[in-house]
mmCIF file with all atom_site columns, C-alpha atoms in Angstrom:
data_model
loop_
_atom_site.group_PDB
_atom_site.id
_atom_site.type_symbol
_atom_site.label_atom_id
_atom_site.label_alt_id
_atom_site.label_comp_id
_atom_site.label_asym_id
_atom_site.label_entity_id
_atom_site.label_seq_id
_atom_site.pdbx_PDB_ins_code
_atom_site.Cartn_x
_atom_site.Cartn_y
_atom_site.Cartn_z
_atom_site.occupancy
_atom_site.B_iso_or_equiv
_atom_site.pdbx_formal_charge
_atom_site.auth_seq_id
_atom_site.auth_comp_id
_atom_site.auth_asym_id
_atom_site.auth_atom_id
_atom_site.pdbx_PDB_model_num
ATOM 1   C CA . UNK A 1 1   ? 16.230  -90.964 56.344 1.00 0.00 ? 145 UNK A CA 1
ATOM 2   C CA . UNK A 1 2   ? 15.266  -91.933 52.743 1.00 0.00 ? 146 UNK A CA 1
ATOM 3   C CA . UNK A 1 3   ? 11.899  -93.197 54.020 1.00 0.00 ? 147 UNK A CA 1
ATOM 4   C CA . UNK A 1 4   ? 11.223  -89.951 55.792 1.00 0.00 ? 148 UNK A CA 1
ATOM 5   C CA . UNK A 1 5   ? 11.903  -87.979 52.564 1.00 0.00 ? 149 UNK A CA 1
ATOM 6   C CA . UNK A 1 6   ? 9.420   -90.145 50.595 1.00 0.00 ? 150 UNK A CA 1
ATOM 7   C CA . UNK A 1 7   ? 6.782   -89.663 53.295 1.00 0.00 ? 151 UNK A CA 1
ATOM 8   C CA . UNK A 1 8   ? 7.308   -85.913 53.130 1.00 0.00 ? 152 UNK A CA 1
ATOM 9   C CA . UNK A 1 9   ? 7.060   -85.945 49.290 1.00 0.00 ? 153 UNK A CA 1
ATOM 10  C CA . UNK A 1 10  ? 3.867   -88.071 49.468 1.00 0.00 ? 154 UNK A CA 1
ATOM 11  C CA . UNK A 1 11  ? 2.316   -85.861 52.080 1.00 0.00 ? 155 UNK A CA 1
ATOM 12  C CA . UNK A 1 12  ? 3.169   -82.758 50.045 1.00 0.00 ? 156 UNK A CA 1
ATOM 13  C CA . UNK A 1 13  ? 1.836   -84.225 46.837 1.00 0.00 ? 157 UNK A CA 1
ATOM 14  C CA . UNK A 1 14  ? -1.468  -85.140 48.461 1.00 0.00 ? 158 UNK A CA 1
ATOM 15  C CA . UNK A 1 15  ? -1.530  -81.973 50.579 1.00 0.00 ? 159 UNK A CA 1
ATOM 16  C CA . UNK A 1 16  ? -1.836  -84.111 53.768 1.00 0.00 ? 160 UNK A CA 1
ATOM 17  C CA . UNK A 1 17  ? 0.202   -81.845 55.988 1.00 0.00 ? 161 UNK A CA 1
ATOM 18  C CA . UNK A 1 18  ? 1.899   -84.808 57.768 1.00 0.00 ? 162 UNK A CA 1
ATOM 19  C CA . UNK A 1 19  ? 3.290   -83.821 61.104 1.00 0.00 ? 163 UNK A CA 1
ATOM 20  C CA . UNK A 1 20  ? 1.406   -80.536 61.092 1.00 0.00 ? 164 UNK A CA 1
ATOM 21  C CA . UNK A 1 21  ? -1.889  -79.472 62.463 1.00 0.00 ? 165 UNK A CA 1
ATOM 22  C CA . UNK A 1 22  ? -4.916  -80.819 60.625 1.00 0.00 ? 166 UNK A CA 1
ATOM 23  C CA . UNK A 1 23  ? -5.536  -78.983 57.353 1.00 0.00 ? 167 UNK A CA 1
ATOM 24  C CA . UNK A 1 24  ? -8.181  -76.291 57.499 1.00 0.00 ? 168 UNK A CA 1
ATOM 25  C CA . UNK A 1 25  ? -10.199 -75.165 54.506 1.00 0.00 ? 169 UNK A CA 1
ATOM 26  C CA . UNK A 1 26  ? -7.928  -74.678 51.473 1.00 0.00 ? 170 UNK A CA 1
ATOM 27  C CA . UNK A 1 27  ? -7.111  -71.060 50.831 1.00 0.00 ? 171 UNK A CA 1
ATOM 28  C CA . UNK A 1 28  ? -7.283  -69.901 47.226 1.00 0.00 ? 172 UNK A CA 1
ATOM 29  C CA . UNK A 1 29  ? -6.411  -66.664 45.479 1.00 0.00 ? 173 UNK A CA 1
ATOM 30  C CA . UNK A 1 30  ? -9.147  -64.077 45.679 1.00 0.00 ? 174 UNK A CA 1
ATOM 31  C CA . UNK A 1 31  ? -11.861 -63.876 42.989 1.00 0.00 ? 175 UNK A CA 1
ATOM 32  C CA . UNK A 1 32  ? -11.002 -61.540 40.062 1.00 0.00 ? 176 UNK A CA 1
ATOM 33  C CA . UNK A 1 33  ? -14.066 -59.386 41.017 1.00 0.00 ? 177 UNK A CA 1
ATOM 34  C CA . UNK A 1 34  ? -14.645 -59.032 44.780 1.00 0.00 ? 178 UNK A CA 1
ATOM 35  C CA . UNK A 1 35  ? -18.326 -58.297 44.255 1.00 0.00 ? 179 UNK A CA 1
ATOM 36  C CA . UNK A 1 36  ? -18.891 -61.950 43.455 1.00 0.00 ? 180 UNK A CA 1
ATOM 37  C CA . UNK A 1 37  ? -16.750 -63.205 46.323 1.00 0.00 ? 181 UNK A CA 1
ATOM 38  C CA . UNK A 1 38  ? -19.823 -63.048 48.544 1.00 0.00 ? 182 UNK A CA 1
ATOM 39  C CA . UNK A 1 39  ? -23.543 -63.760 47.926 1.00 0.00 ? 183 UNK A CA 1
ATOM 40  C CA . UNK A 1 40  ? -25.265 -60.948 45.992 1.00 0.00 ? 184 UNK A CA 1
ATOM 41  C CA . UNK A 1 41  ? -28.818 -60.173 44.937 1.00 0.00 ? 185 UNK A CA 1
ATOM 42  C CA . UNK A 1 42  ? -29.608 -58.329 41.702 1.00 0.00 ? 186 UNK A CA 1
ATOM 43  C CA . UNK A 1 43  ? -32.926 -57.094 40.469 1.00 0.00 ? 187 UNK A CA 1
ATOM 44  C CA . UNK A 1 44  ? -34.080 -55.603 37.163 1.00 0.00 ? 188 UNK A CA 1
ATOM 45  C CA . UNK A 1 45  ? -35.301 -56.355 33.715 1.00 0.00 ? 189 UNK A CA 1
ATOM 46  C CA . UNK A 1 46  ? -34.798 -59.296 31.336 1.00 0.00 ? 190 UNK A CA 1
ATOM 47  C CA . UNK A 1 47  ? -36.513 -58.015 28.167 1.00 0.00 ? 191 UNK A CA 1
ATOM 48  C CA . UNK A 1 48  ? -39.917 -56.787 29.370 1.00 0.00 ? 192 UNK A CA 1
ATOM 49  C CA . UNK A 1 49  ? -39.975 -58.997 32.451 1.00 0.00 ? 193 UNK A CA 1
ATOM 50  C CA . UNK A 1 50  ? -38.888 -58.059 35.995 1.00 0.00 ? 194 UNK A CA 1
ATOM 51  C CA . UNK A 1 51  ? -36.468 -60.620 37.518 1.00 0.00 ? 195 UNK A CA 1
ATOM 52  C CA . UNK A 1 52  ? -34.532 -61.155 40.730 1.00 0.00 ? 196 UNK A CA 1
ATOM 53  C CA . UNK A 1 53  ? -31.277 -63.026 40.760 1.00 0.00 ? 197 UNK A CA 1
ATOM 54  C CA . UNK A 1 54  ? -29.171 -64.464 43.608 1.00 0.00 ? 198 UNK A CA 1
ATOM 55  C CA . UNK A 1 55  ? -25.480 -65.416 42.975 1.00 0.00 ? 199 UNK A CA 1
ATOM 56  C CA . UNK A 1 56  ? -22.816 -66.796 45.236 1.00 0.00 ? 200 UNK A CA 1
ATOM 57  C CA . UNK A 1 57  ? -19.272 -67.922 44.682 1.00 0.00 ? 201 UNK A CA 1
ATOM 58  C CA . UNK A 1 58  ? -18.742 -71.614 43.929 1.00 0.00 ? 202 UNK A CA 1
ATOM 59  C CA . UNK A 1 59  ? -16.645 -73.148 46.655 1.00 0.00 ? 203 UNK A CA 1
ATOM 60  C CA . UNK A 1 60  ? -14.906 -75.586 44.294 1.00 0.00 ? 204 UNK A CA 1
ATOM 61  C CA . UNK A 1 61  ? -13.913 -73.176 41.538 1.00 0.00 ? 205 UNK A CA 1
ATOM 62  C CA . UNK A 1 62  ? -12.242 -69.823 41.814 1.00 0.00 ? 206 UNK A CA 1
ATOM 63  C CA . UNK A 1 63  ? -13.931 -67.125 39.621 1.00 0.00 ? 207 UNK A CA 1
ATOM 64  C CA . UNK A 1 64  ? -17.064 -69.211 39.324 1.00 0.00 ? 208 UNK A CA 1
ATOM 65  C CA . UNK A 1 65  ? -20.581 -68.452 40.495 1.00 0.00 ? 209 UNK A CA 1
ATOM 66  C CA . UNK A 1 66  ? -23.824 -70.284 40.994 1.00 0.00 ? 210 UNK A CA 1
ATOM 67  C CA . UNK A 1 67  ? -27.316 -69.304 41.894 1.00 0.00 ? 211 UNK A CA 1
ATOM 68  C CA . UNK A 1 68  ? -30.766 -68.813 40.574 1.00 0.00 ? 212 UNK A CA 1
ATOM 69  C CA . UNK A 1 69  ? -33.333 -66.246 39.366 1.00 0.00 ? 213 UNK A CA 1
ATOM 70  C CA . UNK A 1 70  ? -37.026 -66.051 39.007 1.00 0.00 ? 214 UNK A CA 1
ATOM 71  C CA . UNK A 1 71  ? -39.384 -63.926 36.903 1.00 0.00 ? 215 UNK A CA 1
ATOM 72  C CA . UNK A 1 72  ? -41.899 -61.912 38.916 1.00 0.00 ? 216 UNK A CA 1
ATOM 73  C CA . UNK A 1 73  ? -45.496 -62.914 38.131 1.00 0.00 ? 217 UNK A CA 1
ATOM 74  C CA . UNK A 1 74  ? -44.601 -66.478 37.209 1.00 0.00 ? 218 UNK A CA 1
ATOM 75  C CA . UNK A 1 75  ? -44.314 -65.663 33.537 1.00 0.00 ? 219 UNK A CA 1
ATOM 76  C CA . UNK A 1 76  ? -41.525 -68.220 32.996 1.00 0.00 ? 220 UNK A CA 1
ATOM 77  C CA . UNK A 1 77  ? -40.939 -71.654 34.376 1.00 0.00 ? 221 UNK A CA 1
ATOM 78  C CA . UNK A 1 78  ? -44.296 -71.372 36.327 1.00 0.00 ? 222 UNK A CA 1
ATOM 79  C CA . UNK A 1 79  ? -42.665 -69.050 38.821 1.00 0.00 ? 223 UNK A CA 1
ATOM 80  C CA . UNK A 1 80  ? -40.044 -71.656 39.813 1.00 0.00 ? 224 UNK A CA 1
ATOM 81  C CA . UNK A 1 81  ? -36.391 -70.673 40.200 1.00 0.00 ? 225 UNK A CA 1
ATOM 82  C CA . UNK A 1 82  ? -34.112 -71.081 37.182 1.00 0.00 ? 226 UNK A CA 1
ATOM 83  C CA . UNK A 1 83  ? -30.641 -72.343 38.119 1.00 0.00 ? 227 UNK A CA 1
ATOM 84  C CA . UNK A 1 84  ? -27.465 -70.472 37.113 1.00 0.00 ? 228 UNK A CA 1
ATOM 85  C CA . UNK A 1 85  ? -23.818 -71.401 36.847 1.00 0.00 ? 229 UNK A CA 1
ATOM 86  C CA . UNK A 1 86  ? -20.917 -69.636 35.237 1.00 0.00 ? 230 UNK A CA 1
ATOM 87  C CA . UNK A 1 87  ? -17.606 -67.847 35.251 1.00 0.00 ? 231 UNK A CA 1
ATOM 88  C CA . UNK A 1 88  ? -16.438 -64.360 36.266 1.00 0.00 ? 232 UNK A CA 1
ATOM 89  C CA . UNK A 1 89  ? -13.495 -62.619 34.594 1.00 0.00 ? 233 UNK A CA 1
ATOM 90  C CA . UNK A 1 90  ? -13.032 -59.235 36.188 1.00 0.00 ? 234 UNK A CA 1
ATOM 91  C CA . UNK A 1 91  ? -16.211 -57.378 35.257 1.00 0.00 ? 235 UNK A CA 1
ATOM 92  C CA . UNK A 1 92  ? -17.430 -59.858 32.603 1.00 0.00 ? 236 UNK A CA 1
ATOM 93  C CA . UNK A 1 93  ? -19.818 -62.660 33.600 1.00 0.00 ? 237 UNK A CA 1
ATOM 94  C CA . UNK A 1 94  ? -20.944 -65.618 31.509 1.00 0.00 ? 238 UNK A CA 1
ATOM 95  C CA . UNK A 1 95  ? -23.545 -68.045 32.873 1.00 0.00 ? 239 UNK A CA 1
ATOM 96  C CA . UNK A 1 96  ? -25.682 -70.906 31.659 1.00 0.00 ? 240 UNK A CA 1
ATOM 97  C CA . UNK A 1 97  ? -29.146 -71.441 33.002 1.00 0.00 ? 241 UNK A CA 1
ATOM 98  C CA . UNK A 1 98  ? -31.241 -74.534 33.504 1.00 0.00 ? 242 UNK A CA 1
ATOM 99  C CA . UNK A 1 99  ? -34.961 -74.642 34.131 1.00 0.00 ? 243 UNK A CA 1
ATOM 100 C CA . UNK A 1 100 ? -34.961 -78.318 34.990 1.00 0.00 ? 244 UNK A CA 1
ATOM 101 C CA . UNK A 1 101 ? -31.603 -78.654 36.725 1.00 0.00 ? 245 UNK A CA 1
ATOM 102 C CA . UNK A 1 102 ? -30.102 -80.618 33.867 1.00 0.00 ? 246 UNK A CA 1
ATOM 103 C CA . UNK A 1 103 ? -30.481 -79.266 30.365 1.00 0.00 ? 247 UNK A CA 1
ATOM 104 C CA . UNK A 1 104 ? -29.235 -75.834 29.426 1.00 0.00 ? 248 UNK A CA 1
ATOM 105 C CA . UNK A 1 105 ? -32.186 -73.485 28.687 1.00 0.00 ? 249 UNK A CA 1
ATOM 106 C CA . UNK A 1 106 ? -30.279 -70.195 28.109 1.00 0.00 ? 250 UNK A CA 1
ATOM 107 C CA . UNK A 1 107 ? -27.062 -68.169 28.313 1.00 0.00 ? 251 UNK A CA 1
ATOM 108 C CA . UNK A 1 108 ? -26.349 -64.900 30.114 1.00 0.00 ? 252 UNK A CA 1
ATOM 109 C CA . UNK A 1 109 ? -23.379 -62.777 28.933 1.00 0.00 ? 253 UNK A CA 1
ATOM 110 C CA . UNK A 1 110 ? -22.860 -59.468 30.637 1.00 0.00 ? 254 UNK A CA 1
ATOM 111 C CA . UNK A 1 111 ? -20.680 -56.929 32.302 1.00 0.00 ? 255 UNK A CA 1
ATOM 112 C CA . UNK A 1 112 ? -20.786 -55.403 35.721 1.00 0.00 ? 256 UNK A CA 1
ATOM 113 C CA . UNK A 1 113 ? -20.205 -51.573 35.640 1.00 0.00 ? 257 UNK A CA 1
ATOM 114 C CA . UNK A 1 114 ? -20.571 -49.947 38.972 1.00 0.00 ? 258 UNK A CA 1
ATOM 115 C CA . UNK A 1 115 ? -23.693 -51.590 40.486 1.00 0.00 ? 259 UNK A CA 1
ATOM 116 C CA . UNK A 1 116 ? -25.290 -52.416 37.133 1.00 0.00 ? 260 UNK A CA 1
ATOM 117 C CA . UNK A 1 117 ? -25.009 -55.869 35.465 1.00 0.00 ? 261 UNK A CA 1
ATOM 118 C CA . UNK A 1 118 ? -25.975 -55.447 31.833 1.00 0.00 ? 262 UNK A CA 1
ATOM 119 C CA . UNK A 1 119 ? -25.840 -57.681 28.755 1.00 0.00 ? 263 UNK A CA 1
ATOM 120 C CA . UNK A 1 120 ? -27.700 -60.101 26.578 1.00 0.00 ? 264 UNK A CA 1
ATOM 121 C CA . UNK A 1 121 ? -29.570 -63.324 27.436 1.00 0.00 ? 265 UNK A CA 1
ATOM 122 C CA . UNK A 1 122 ? -30.000 -65.908 24.707 1.00 0.00 ? 266 UNK A CA 1
ATOM 123 C CA . UNK A 1 123 ? -32.217 -68.984 24.557 1.00 0.00 ? 267 UNK A CA 1
ATOM 124 C CA . UNK A 1 124 ? -30.511 -72.342 24.245 1.00 0.00 ? 268 UNK A CA 1
ATOM 125 C CA . UNK A 1 125 ? -31.597 -72.656 20.570 1.00 0.00 ? 269 UNK A CA 1
ATOM 126 C CA . UNK A 1 126 ? -30.301 -69.160 19.756 1.00 0.00 ? 270 UNK A CA 1
ATOM 127 C CA . UNK A 1 127 ? -33.687 -68.105 18.447 1.00 0.00 ? 271 UNK A CA 1
ATOM 128 C CA . UNK A 1 128 ? -34.419 -65.495 21.096 1.00 0.00 ? 272 UNK A CA 1
ATOM 129 C CA . UNK A 1 129 ? -32.159 -62.787 22.463 1.00 0.00 ? 273 UNK A CA 1
ATOM 130 C CA . UNK A 1 130 ? -33.109 -60.337 25.154 1.00 0.00 ? 274 UNK A CA 1
ATOM 131 C CA . UNK A 1 131 ? -31.241 -57.434 26.678 1.00 0.00 ? 275 UNK A CA 1
ATOM 132 C CA . UNK A 1 132 ? -30.972 -57.366 30.468 1.00 0.00 ? 276 UNK A CA 1
ATOM 133 C CA . UNK A 1 133 ? -30.135 -54.758 33.050 1.00 0.00 ? 277 UNK A CA 1
ATOM 134 C CA . UNK A 1 134 ? -29.933 -55.706 36.706 1.00 0.00 ? 278 UNK A CA 1
ATOM 135 C CA . UNK A 1 135 ? -28.926 -53.614 39.747 1.00 0.00 ? 279 UNK A CA 1
ATOM 136 C CA . UNK A 1 136 ? -27.135 -54.870 42.847 1.00 0.00 ? 280 UNK A CA 1
ATOM 137 C CA . UNK A 1 137 ? -29.593 -54.768 45.802 1.00 0.00 ? 281 UNK A CA 1
ATOM 138 C CA . UNK A 1 138 ? -28.579 -54.170 49.367 1.00 0.00 ? 282 UNK A CA 1
ATOM 139 C CA . UNK A 1 139 ? -30.115 -52.795 52.591 1.00 0.00 ? 283 UNK A CA 1
ATOM 140 C CA . UNK A 1 140 ? -26.814 -51.060 53.368 1.00 0.00 ? 284 UNK A CA 1
ATOM 141 C CA . UNK A 1 141 ? -25.888 -48.649 50.585 1.00 0.00 ? 285 UNK A CA 1
ATOM 142 C CA . UNK A 1 142 ? -22.387 -48.038 51.948 1.00 0.00 ? 286 UNK A CA 1
ATOM 143 C CA . UNK A 1 143 ? -20.848 -51.281 50.628 1.00 0.00 ? 287 UNK A CA 1
ATOM 144 C CA . UNK A 1 144 ? -22.559 -50.658 47.301 1.00 0.00 ? 288 UNK A CA 1
ATOM 145 C CA . UNK A 1 145 ? -20.575 -47.466 46.886 1.00 0.00 ? 289 UNK A CA 1
ATOM 146 C CA . UNK A 1 146 ? -17.351 -49.320 47.429 1.00 0.00 ? 290 UNK A CA 1
ATOM 147 C CA . UNK A 1 147 ? -18.462 -51.907 44.837 1.00 0.00 ? 291 UNK A CA 1
ATOM 148 C CA . UNK A 1 148 ? -19.423 -49.125 42.382 1.00 0.00 ? 292 UNK A CA 1
ATOM 149 C CA . UNK A 1 149 ? -15.961 -47.561 42.736 1.00 0.00 ? 293 UNK A CA 1
ATOM 150 C CA . UNK A 1 150 ? -14.173 -50.862 42.168 1.00 0.00 ? 294 UNK A CA 1
ATOM 151 C CA . UNK A 1 151 ? -16.158 -51.731 39.046 1.00 0.00 ? 295 UNK A CA 1
ATOM 152 C CA . UNK A 1 152 ? -16.137 -48.362 37.230 1.00 0.00 ? 296 UNK A CA 1
ATOM 153 C CA . UNK A 1 153 ? -13.933 -48.327 34.187 1.00 0.00 ? 297 UNK A CA 1
#
């Protein structure tokens, strides 16, 4: 009897589900902003440049996103994608970027209001700041209306 209790405690502590069906994917609480709970594409301006960004939720961290963006016309990073990773707190998003996959090359701090993600990008050395304004892009405008309603203040 004592041995069975210890096995149950060990199984619970390690989330092994002993004696139960094999564990499926762990369920976590929903993301604080449902827009970022699925992959999204945004397009708009970073300073004077046109950019396109793709973001998706990180599987390991609730309220975290990862993705990339590129500048149309290859004006930055030779047209290669620039990696992004950051956190979401309701309508506020803060992300670091990396041009080489290792070193931080910039910071995005913004807010999603309706279907518009707007804020300030800053270079890693802090010498350059640019305003950005990106719009959620979708072929089906119906879900965008639901998103807009959720994110309006």
